[in-house]
PDB file of C-alpha atoms in Angstrom:
ATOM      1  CA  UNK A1235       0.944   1.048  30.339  1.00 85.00           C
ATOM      2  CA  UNK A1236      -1.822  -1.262  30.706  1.00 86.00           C
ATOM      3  CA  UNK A1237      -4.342  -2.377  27.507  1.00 84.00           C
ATOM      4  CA  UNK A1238      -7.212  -1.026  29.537  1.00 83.00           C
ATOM      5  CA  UNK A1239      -5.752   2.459  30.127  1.00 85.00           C
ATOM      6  CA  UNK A1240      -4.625   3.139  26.565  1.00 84.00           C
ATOM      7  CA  UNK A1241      -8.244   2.118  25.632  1.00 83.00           C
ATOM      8  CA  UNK A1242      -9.515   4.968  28.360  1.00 82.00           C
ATOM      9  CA  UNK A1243      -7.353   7.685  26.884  1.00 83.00           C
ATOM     10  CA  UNK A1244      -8.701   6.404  22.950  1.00 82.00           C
ATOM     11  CA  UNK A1245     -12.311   6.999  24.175  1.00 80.00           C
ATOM     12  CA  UNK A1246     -11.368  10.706  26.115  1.00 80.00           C
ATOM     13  CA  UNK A1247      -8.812  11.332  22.925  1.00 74.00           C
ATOM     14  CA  UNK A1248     -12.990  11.100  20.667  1.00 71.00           C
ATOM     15  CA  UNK A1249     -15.232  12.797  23.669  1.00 74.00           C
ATOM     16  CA  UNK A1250     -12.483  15.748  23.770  1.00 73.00           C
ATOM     17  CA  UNK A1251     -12.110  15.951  20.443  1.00 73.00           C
ATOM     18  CA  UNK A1252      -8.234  15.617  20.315  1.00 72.00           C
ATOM     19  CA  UNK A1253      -5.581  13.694  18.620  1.00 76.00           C
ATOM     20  CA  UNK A1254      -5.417   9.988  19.751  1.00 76.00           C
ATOM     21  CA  UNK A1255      -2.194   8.740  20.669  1.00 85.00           C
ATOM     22  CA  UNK A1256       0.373   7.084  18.393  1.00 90.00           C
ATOM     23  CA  UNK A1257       0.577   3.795  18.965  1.00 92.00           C
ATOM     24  CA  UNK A1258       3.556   1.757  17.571  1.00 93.00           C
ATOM     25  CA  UNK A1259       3.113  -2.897  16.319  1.00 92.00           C
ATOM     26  CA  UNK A1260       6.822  -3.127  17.489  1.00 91.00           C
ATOM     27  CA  UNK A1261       8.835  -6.613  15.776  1.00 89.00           C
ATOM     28  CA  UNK A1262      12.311  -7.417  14.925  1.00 81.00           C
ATOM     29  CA  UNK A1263      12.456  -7.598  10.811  1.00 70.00           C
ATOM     30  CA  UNK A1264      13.306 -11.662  11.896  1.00 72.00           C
ATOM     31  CA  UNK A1265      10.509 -12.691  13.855  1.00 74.00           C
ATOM     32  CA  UNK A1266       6.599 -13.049  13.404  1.00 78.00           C
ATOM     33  CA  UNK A1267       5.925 -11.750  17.377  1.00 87.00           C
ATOM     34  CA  UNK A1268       4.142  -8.409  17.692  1.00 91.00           C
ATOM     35  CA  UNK A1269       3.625  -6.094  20.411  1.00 92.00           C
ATOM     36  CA  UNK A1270       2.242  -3.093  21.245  1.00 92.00           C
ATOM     37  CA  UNK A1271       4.099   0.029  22.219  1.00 92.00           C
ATOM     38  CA  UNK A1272       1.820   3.519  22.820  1.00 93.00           C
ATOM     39  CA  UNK A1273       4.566   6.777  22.427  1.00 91.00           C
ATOM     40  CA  UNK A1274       3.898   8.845  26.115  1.00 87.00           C
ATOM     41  CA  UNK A1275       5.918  12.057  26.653  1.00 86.00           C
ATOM     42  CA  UNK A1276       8.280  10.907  23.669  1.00 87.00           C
ATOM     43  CA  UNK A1277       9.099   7.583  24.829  1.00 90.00           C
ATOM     44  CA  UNK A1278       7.637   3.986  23.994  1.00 90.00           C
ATOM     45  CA  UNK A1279       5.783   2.655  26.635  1.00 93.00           C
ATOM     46  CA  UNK A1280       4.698  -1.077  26.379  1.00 92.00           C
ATOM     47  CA  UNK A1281       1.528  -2.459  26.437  1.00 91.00           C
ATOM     48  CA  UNK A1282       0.658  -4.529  29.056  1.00 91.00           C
ATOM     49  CA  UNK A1283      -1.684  -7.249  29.320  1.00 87.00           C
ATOM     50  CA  UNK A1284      -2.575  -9.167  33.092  1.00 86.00           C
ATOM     51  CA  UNK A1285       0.840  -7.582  34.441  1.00 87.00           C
ATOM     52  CA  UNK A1286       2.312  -8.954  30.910  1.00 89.00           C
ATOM     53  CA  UNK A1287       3.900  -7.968  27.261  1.00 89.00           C
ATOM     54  CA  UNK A1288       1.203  -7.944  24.617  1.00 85.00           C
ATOM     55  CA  UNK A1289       2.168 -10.137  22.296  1.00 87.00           C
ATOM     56  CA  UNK A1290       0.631 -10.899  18.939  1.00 92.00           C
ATOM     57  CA  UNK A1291       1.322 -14.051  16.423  1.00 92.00           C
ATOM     58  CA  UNK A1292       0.209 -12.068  12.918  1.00 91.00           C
ATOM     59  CA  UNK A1293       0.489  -8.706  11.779  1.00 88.00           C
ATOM     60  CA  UNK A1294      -3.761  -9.739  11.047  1.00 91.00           C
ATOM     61  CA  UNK A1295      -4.377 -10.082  15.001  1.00 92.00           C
ATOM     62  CA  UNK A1296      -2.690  -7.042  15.923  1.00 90.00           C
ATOM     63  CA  UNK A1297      -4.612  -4.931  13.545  1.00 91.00           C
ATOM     64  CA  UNK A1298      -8.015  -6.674  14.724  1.00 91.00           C
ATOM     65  CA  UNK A1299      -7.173  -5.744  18.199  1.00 89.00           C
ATOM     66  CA  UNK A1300      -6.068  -2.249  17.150  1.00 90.00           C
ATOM     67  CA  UNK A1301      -9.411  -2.039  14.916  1.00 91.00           C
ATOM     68  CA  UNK A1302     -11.325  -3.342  18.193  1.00 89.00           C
ATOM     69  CA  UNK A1303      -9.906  -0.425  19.848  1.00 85.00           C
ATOM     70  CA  UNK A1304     -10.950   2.146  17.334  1.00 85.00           C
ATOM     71  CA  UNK A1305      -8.147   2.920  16.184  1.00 87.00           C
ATOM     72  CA  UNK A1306      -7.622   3.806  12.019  1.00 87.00           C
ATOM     73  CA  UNK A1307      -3.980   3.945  11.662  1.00 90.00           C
ATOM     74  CA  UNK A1308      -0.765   2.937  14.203  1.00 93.00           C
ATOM     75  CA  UNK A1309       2.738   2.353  12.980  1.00 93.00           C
ATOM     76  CA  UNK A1310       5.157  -0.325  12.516  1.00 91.00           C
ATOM     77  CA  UNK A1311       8.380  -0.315  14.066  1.00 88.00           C
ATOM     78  CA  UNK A1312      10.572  -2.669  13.014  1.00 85.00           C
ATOM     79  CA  UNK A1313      14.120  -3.114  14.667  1.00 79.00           C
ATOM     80  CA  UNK A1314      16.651  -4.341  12.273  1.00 73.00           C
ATOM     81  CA  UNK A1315      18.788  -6.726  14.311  1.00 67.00           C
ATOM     82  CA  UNK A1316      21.783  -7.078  11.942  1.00 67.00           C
ATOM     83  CA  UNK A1317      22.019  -3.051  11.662  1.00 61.00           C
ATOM     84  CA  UNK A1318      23.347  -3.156  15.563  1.00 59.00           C
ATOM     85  CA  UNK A1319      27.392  -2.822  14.592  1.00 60.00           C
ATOM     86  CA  UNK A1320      25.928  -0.028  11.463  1.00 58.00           C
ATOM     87  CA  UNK A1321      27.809   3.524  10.677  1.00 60.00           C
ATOM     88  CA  UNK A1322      26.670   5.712  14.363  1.00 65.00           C
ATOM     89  CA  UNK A1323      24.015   8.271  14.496  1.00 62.00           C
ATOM     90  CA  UNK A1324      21.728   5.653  11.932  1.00 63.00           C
ATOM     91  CA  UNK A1325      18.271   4.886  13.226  1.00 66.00           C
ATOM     92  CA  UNK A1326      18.239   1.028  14.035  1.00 71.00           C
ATOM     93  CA  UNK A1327      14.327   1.181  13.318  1.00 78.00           C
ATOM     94  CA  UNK A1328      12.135   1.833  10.677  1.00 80.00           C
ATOM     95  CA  UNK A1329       8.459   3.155  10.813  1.00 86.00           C
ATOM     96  CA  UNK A1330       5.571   1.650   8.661  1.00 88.00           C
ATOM     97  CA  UNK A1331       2.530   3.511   8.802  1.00 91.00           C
ATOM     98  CA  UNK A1332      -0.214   0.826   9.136  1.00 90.00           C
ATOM     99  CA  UNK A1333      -3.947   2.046   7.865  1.00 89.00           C
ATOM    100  CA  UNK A1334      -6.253  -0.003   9.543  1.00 86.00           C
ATOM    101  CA  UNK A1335      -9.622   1.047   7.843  1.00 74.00           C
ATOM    102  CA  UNK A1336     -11.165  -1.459   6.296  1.00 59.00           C
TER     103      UNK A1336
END
């Protein structure tokens, strides 16, 4: 999905007067690169930015961008790469809920 059309469905989400959608800061527990992933028909769709990845240097930048978007809360998904060989049926992931109201 690209930046510009998650920020059209933010600004229908407050005209209509309906529940934005969740939108995931996605990182590996390892590494200080963020993007951004918006959940669409119960799948994570990336955010794209000129045909690429969002990416993001600080946890800080993301949640300016996300703030700039008008969003007040997202989650953080982070992917636990040494949990790969864990017991089956575990979730690989954990969500963070992030408030971003200053």
């Amino acid at each position: 999905m690209r930046k510009q059309q998650l920020d059209h469905w933010l600004q229908a989400s407050k005209k209509e007067e309906c529940e934005p959608p969740k939108v995931f800061v996605v990182s590996c527990a390892d590494l200080s690169h963020y993007s951004l992933a918006v959940e669409y028909k119960h799948r994570l769709e990336p955010i794209m930015d000129k045909d690429q990845l969002a990416y993001f240097n600080s946890l800080e930048s993301v949640k300016d961008e996300l703030k700039k978007l008008g969003l007040s809360s997202a989650y953080l998904r982070l992917h636990n790469a040494y949990d790969e060989f864990g017991a089956e049926g575990l979730d690989l992931f954990q969500d963070i809920e992030l408030h971003l109201a200053s």
